[in-house]
Coordinates of C-alpha atoms in Angstrom, one line a residue:
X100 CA 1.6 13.1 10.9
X101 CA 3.3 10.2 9.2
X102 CA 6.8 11.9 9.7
X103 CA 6.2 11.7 13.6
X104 CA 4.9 8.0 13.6
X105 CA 7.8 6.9 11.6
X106 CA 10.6 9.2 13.7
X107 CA 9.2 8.9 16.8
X108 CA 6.3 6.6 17.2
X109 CA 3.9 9.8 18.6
X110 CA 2.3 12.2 16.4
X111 CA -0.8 9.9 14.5
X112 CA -2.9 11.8 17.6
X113 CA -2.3 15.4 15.5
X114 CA -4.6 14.0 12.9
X115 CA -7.8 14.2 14.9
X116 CA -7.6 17.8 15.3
X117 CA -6.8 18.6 11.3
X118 CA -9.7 16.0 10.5
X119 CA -12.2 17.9 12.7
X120 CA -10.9 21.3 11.4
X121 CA -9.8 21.1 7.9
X122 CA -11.9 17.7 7.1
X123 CA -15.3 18.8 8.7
X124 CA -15.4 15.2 10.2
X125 CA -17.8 15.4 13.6
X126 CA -15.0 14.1 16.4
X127 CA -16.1 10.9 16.1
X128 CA -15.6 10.3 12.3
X129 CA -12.0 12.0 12.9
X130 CA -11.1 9.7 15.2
X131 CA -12.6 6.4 13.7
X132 CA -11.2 7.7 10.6
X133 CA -7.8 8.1 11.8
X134 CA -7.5 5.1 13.4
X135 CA -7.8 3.4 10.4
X136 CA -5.1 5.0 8.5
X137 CA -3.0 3.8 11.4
X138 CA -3.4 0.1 10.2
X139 CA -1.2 1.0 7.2
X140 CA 1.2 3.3 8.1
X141 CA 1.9 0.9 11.1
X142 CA 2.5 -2.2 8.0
X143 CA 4.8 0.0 6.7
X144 CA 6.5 1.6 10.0
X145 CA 6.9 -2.2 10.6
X146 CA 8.2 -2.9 7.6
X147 CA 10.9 -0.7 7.8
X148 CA 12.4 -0.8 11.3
X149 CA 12.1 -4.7 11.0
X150 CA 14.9 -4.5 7.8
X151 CA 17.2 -2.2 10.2
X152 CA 16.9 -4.7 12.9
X153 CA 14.7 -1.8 15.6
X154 CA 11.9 -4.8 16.3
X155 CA 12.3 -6.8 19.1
X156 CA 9.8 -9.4 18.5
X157 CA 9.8 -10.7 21.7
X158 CA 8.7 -7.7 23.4
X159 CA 6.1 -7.0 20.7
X160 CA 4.3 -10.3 20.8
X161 CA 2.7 -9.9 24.1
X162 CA 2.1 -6.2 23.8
X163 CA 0.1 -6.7 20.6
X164 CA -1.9 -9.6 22.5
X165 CA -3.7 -7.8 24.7
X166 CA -3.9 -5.3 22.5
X167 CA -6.0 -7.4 20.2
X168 CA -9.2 -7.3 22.4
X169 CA -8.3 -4.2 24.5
X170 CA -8.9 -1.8 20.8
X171 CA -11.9 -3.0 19.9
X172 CA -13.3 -2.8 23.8
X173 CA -11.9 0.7 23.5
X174 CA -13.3 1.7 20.3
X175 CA -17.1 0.6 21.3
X176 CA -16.4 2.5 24.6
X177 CA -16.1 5.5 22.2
X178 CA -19.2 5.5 20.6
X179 CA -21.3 5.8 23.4
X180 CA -19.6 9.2 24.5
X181 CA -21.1 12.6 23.6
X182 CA -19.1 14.5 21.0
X183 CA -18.1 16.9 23.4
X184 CA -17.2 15.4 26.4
X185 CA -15.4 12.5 23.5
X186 CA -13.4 16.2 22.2
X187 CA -12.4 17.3 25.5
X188 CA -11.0 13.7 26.0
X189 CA -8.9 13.4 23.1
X190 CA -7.5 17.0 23.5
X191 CA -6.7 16.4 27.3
X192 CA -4.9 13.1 26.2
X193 CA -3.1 15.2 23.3
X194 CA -2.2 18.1 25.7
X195 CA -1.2 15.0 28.2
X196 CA 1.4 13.5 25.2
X197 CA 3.1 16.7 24.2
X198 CA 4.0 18.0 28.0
X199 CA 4.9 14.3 28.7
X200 CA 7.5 14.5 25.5
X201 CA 9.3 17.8 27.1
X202 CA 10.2 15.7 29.9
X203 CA 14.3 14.7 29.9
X204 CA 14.9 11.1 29.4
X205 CA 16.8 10.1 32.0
X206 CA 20.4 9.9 31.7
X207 CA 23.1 6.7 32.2
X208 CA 20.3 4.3 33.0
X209 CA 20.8 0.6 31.3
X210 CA 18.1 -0.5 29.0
X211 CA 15.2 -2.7 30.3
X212 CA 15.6 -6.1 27.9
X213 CA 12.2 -7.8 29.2
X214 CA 13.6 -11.0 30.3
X215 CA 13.2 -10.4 34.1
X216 CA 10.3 -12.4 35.8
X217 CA 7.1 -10.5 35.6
X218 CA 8.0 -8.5 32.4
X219 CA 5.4 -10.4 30.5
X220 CA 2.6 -9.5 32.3
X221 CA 4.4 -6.2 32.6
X222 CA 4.3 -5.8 28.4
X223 CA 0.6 -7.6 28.5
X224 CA -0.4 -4.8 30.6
X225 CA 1.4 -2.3 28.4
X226 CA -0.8 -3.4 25.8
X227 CA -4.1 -3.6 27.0
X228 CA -3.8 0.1 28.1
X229 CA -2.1 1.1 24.7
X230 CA -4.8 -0.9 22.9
X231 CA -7.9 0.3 24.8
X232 CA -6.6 4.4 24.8
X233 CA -5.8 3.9 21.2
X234 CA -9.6 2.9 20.4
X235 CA -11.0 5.2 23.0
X236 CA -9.7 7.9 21.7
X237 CA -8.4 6.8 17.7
X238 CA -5.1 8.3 18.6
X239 CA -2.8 5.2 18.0
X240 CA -1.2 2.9 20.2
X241 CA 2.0 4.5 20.2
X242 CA 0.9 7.9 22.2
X243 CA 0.2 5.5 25.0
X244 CA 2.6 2.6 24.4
X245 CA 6.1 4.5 23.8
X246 CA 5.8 7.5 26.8
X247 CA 4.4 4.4 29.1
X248 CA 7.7 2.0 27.7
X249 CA 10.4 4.4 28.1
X250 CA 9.3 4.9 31.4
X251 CA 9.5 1.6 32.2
X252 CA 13.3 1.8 31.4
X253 CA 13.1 0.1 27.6
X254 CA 15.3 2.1 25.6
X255 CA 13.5 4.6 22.9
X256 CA 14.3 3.4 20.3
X257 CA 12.9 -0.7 21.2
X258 CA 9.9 1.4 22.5
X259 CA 9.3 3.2 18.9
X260 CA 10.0 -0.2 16.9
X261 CA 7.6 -2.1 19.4
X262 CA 5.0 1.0 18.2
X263 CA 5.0 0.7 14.6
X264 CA 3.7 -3.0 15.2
X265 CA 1.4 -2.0 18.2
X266 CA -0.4 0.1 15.6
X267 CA -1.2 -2.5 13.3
X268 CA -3.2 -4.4 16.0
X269 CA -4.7 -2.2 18.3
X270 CA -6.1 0.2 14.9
X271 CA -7.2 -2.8 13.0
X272 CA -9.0 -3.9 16.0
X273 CA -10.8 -0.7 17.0
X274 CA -11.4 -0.5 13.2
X275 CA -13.8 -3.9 13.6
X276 CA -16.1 -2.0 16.1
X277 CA -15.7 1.4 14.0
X278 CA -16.7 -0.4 10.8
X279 CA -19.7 -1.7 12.0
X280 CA -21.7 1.7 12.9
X281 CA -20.1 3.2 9.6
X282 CA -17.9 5.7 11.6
X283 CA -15.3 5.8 9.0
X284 CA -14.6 8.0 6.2
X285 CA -13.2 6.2 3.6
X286 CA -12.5 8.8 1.1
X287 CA -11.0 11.1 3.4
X288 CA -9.0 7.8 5.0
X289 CA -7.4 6.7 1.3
X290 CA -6.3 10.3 0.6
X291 CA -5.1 10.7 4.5
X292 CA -3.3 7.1 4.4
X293 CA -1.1 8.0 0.9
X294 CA 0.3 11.2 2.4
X295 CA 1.1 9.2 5.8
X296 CA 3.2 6.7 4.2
X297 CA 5.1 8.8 2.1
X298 CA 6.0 10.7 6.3
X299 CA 6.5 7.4 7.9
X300 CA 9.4 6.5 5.3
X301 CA 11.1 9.7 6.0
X302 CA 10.3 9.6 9.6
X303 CA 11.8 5.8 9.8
X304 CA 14.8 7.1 8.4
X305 CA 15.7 10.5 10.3
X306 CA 14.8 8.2 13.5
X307 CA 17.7 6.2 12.9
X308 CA 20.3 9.1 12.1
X309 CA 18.9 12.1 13.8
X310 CA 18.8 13.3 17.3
X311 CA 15.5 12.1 18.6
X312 CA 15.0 14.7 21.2
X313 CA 15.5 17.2 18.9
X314 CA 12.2 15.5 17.2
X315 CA 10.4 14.7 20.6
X316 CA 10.4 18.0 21.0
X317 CA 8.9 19.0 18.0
X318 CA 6.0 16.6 18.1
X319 CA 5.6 17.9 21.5
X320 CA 5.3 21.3 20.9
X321 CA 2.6 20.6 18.2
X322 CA 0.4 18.2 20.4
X323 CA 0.2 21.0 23.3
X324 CA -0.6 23.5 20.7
X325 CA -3.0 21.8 19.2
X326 CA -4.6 20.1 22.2
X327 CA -5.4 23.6 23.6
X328 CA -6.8 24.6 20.6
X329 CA -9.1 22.0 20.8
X330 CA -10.1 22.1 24.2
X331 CA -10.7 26.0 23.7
X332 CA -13.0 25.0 20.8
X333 CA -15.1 22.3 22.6
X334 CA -15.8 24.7 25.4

């Protein structure tokens, strides 16, 4: 899962799944739990796409804003959904992120820089909805924030580097309201976290030197697999 978030951005959402079926973790915990990790592995995403010069901070700052409140509003929305309904959620928005990955970027169309009137409240808005699905559903801001980004005409790769700092916000702030009813598993989180950084420093890399369809489609391909999986489980 680390690989993905480091290469590109999407592919923290995968851990849900493996927490509820090879950690035991009720969906819930899986999610709360995962969302942690996300705090770290988005330092060190951070860390490493800021030394190759793949952060434009300009673009991040508002993005991580709204982000701020939006995750924590998101999170607390969480815990008052039943389990199942909660699994059915998180597999449809998993299922949603790997069909939306198979989709051909667009070809010969000129970057979006974010200077243009209205791209502030265009990234602000970009953030709150990043922020809020990421503690909804404890898949990340980046499943929501990078699809939604290249969209909008930013190139990928801004859209991935934007990402790794997007998860440092919107996790640590769905964390706060996940923290306070004691829906994460530490234990599970520390030994989770170690083996994501170690994929987020090889993902950082290839994303730089490696074709990133070729690992779109990859991350896609395990998200609709898995997603289905899911919703075949919860029903």
């Amino acid at each position: 899962m680390g690989f993905f978030i480091g290469a590109v951005g999407v592919g923290g959402v995968l851990l849900i799944p493996f927490l509820v079926l090879l950690g035991g973790l009720h969906i819930h915990a899986a999610a709360a739990t995962a969302l942690f990790s996300f705090v770290f592995t988005g330092l060190l995403g951070t860390l490493l796409f800021q030394r190759r010069g793949s952060i434009r901070w300009a673009l991040a700052v508002p993005v991580c804003l709204s982000a701020a409140v939006a995750g924590y509003l998101g999170s607390a929305a969480a815990a008052g959904i039943d389990p199942r309904p909660l699994a059915l959620l998180i597999a449809g928005i998993i299922v949603f992120a790997g069909l939306n990955m198979l989709r051909p970027a667009p070809r010969n169309a000129v970057a979006r820089e974010g200077t243009s009137p209205g791209d502030r409240t265009t990234l602000l808005t970009v953030g709150a909805v990043s922020g809020f699905g990421a503690g909804l559903s404890g898949a990340g801001g980046p499943l929501f924030s990078v699809p939604i980004m290249v969209l909008l005409g930013f190139a990928p790769l801004t859209a991935i580097g934007v990402s790794q700092v997007l998860q440092i916000i919107a996790a640590a702030s769905g964390s706060l309201s996940s923290m306070q009813d004691g829906r994460i598993n530490y234990p599970i989180a520390a030994w989770v976290t170690l083996f994501e950084l170690a994929g987020v420093a090889v993902g950082a890399w290839l994303a730089h030197v490696v074709s990133a369809a070729a690992l779109r489609r990859m991350a896609a391909v395990l998200c609709v697999v898995l997603g289905a999986f899911m919703v075949v489980r919860a029903v």
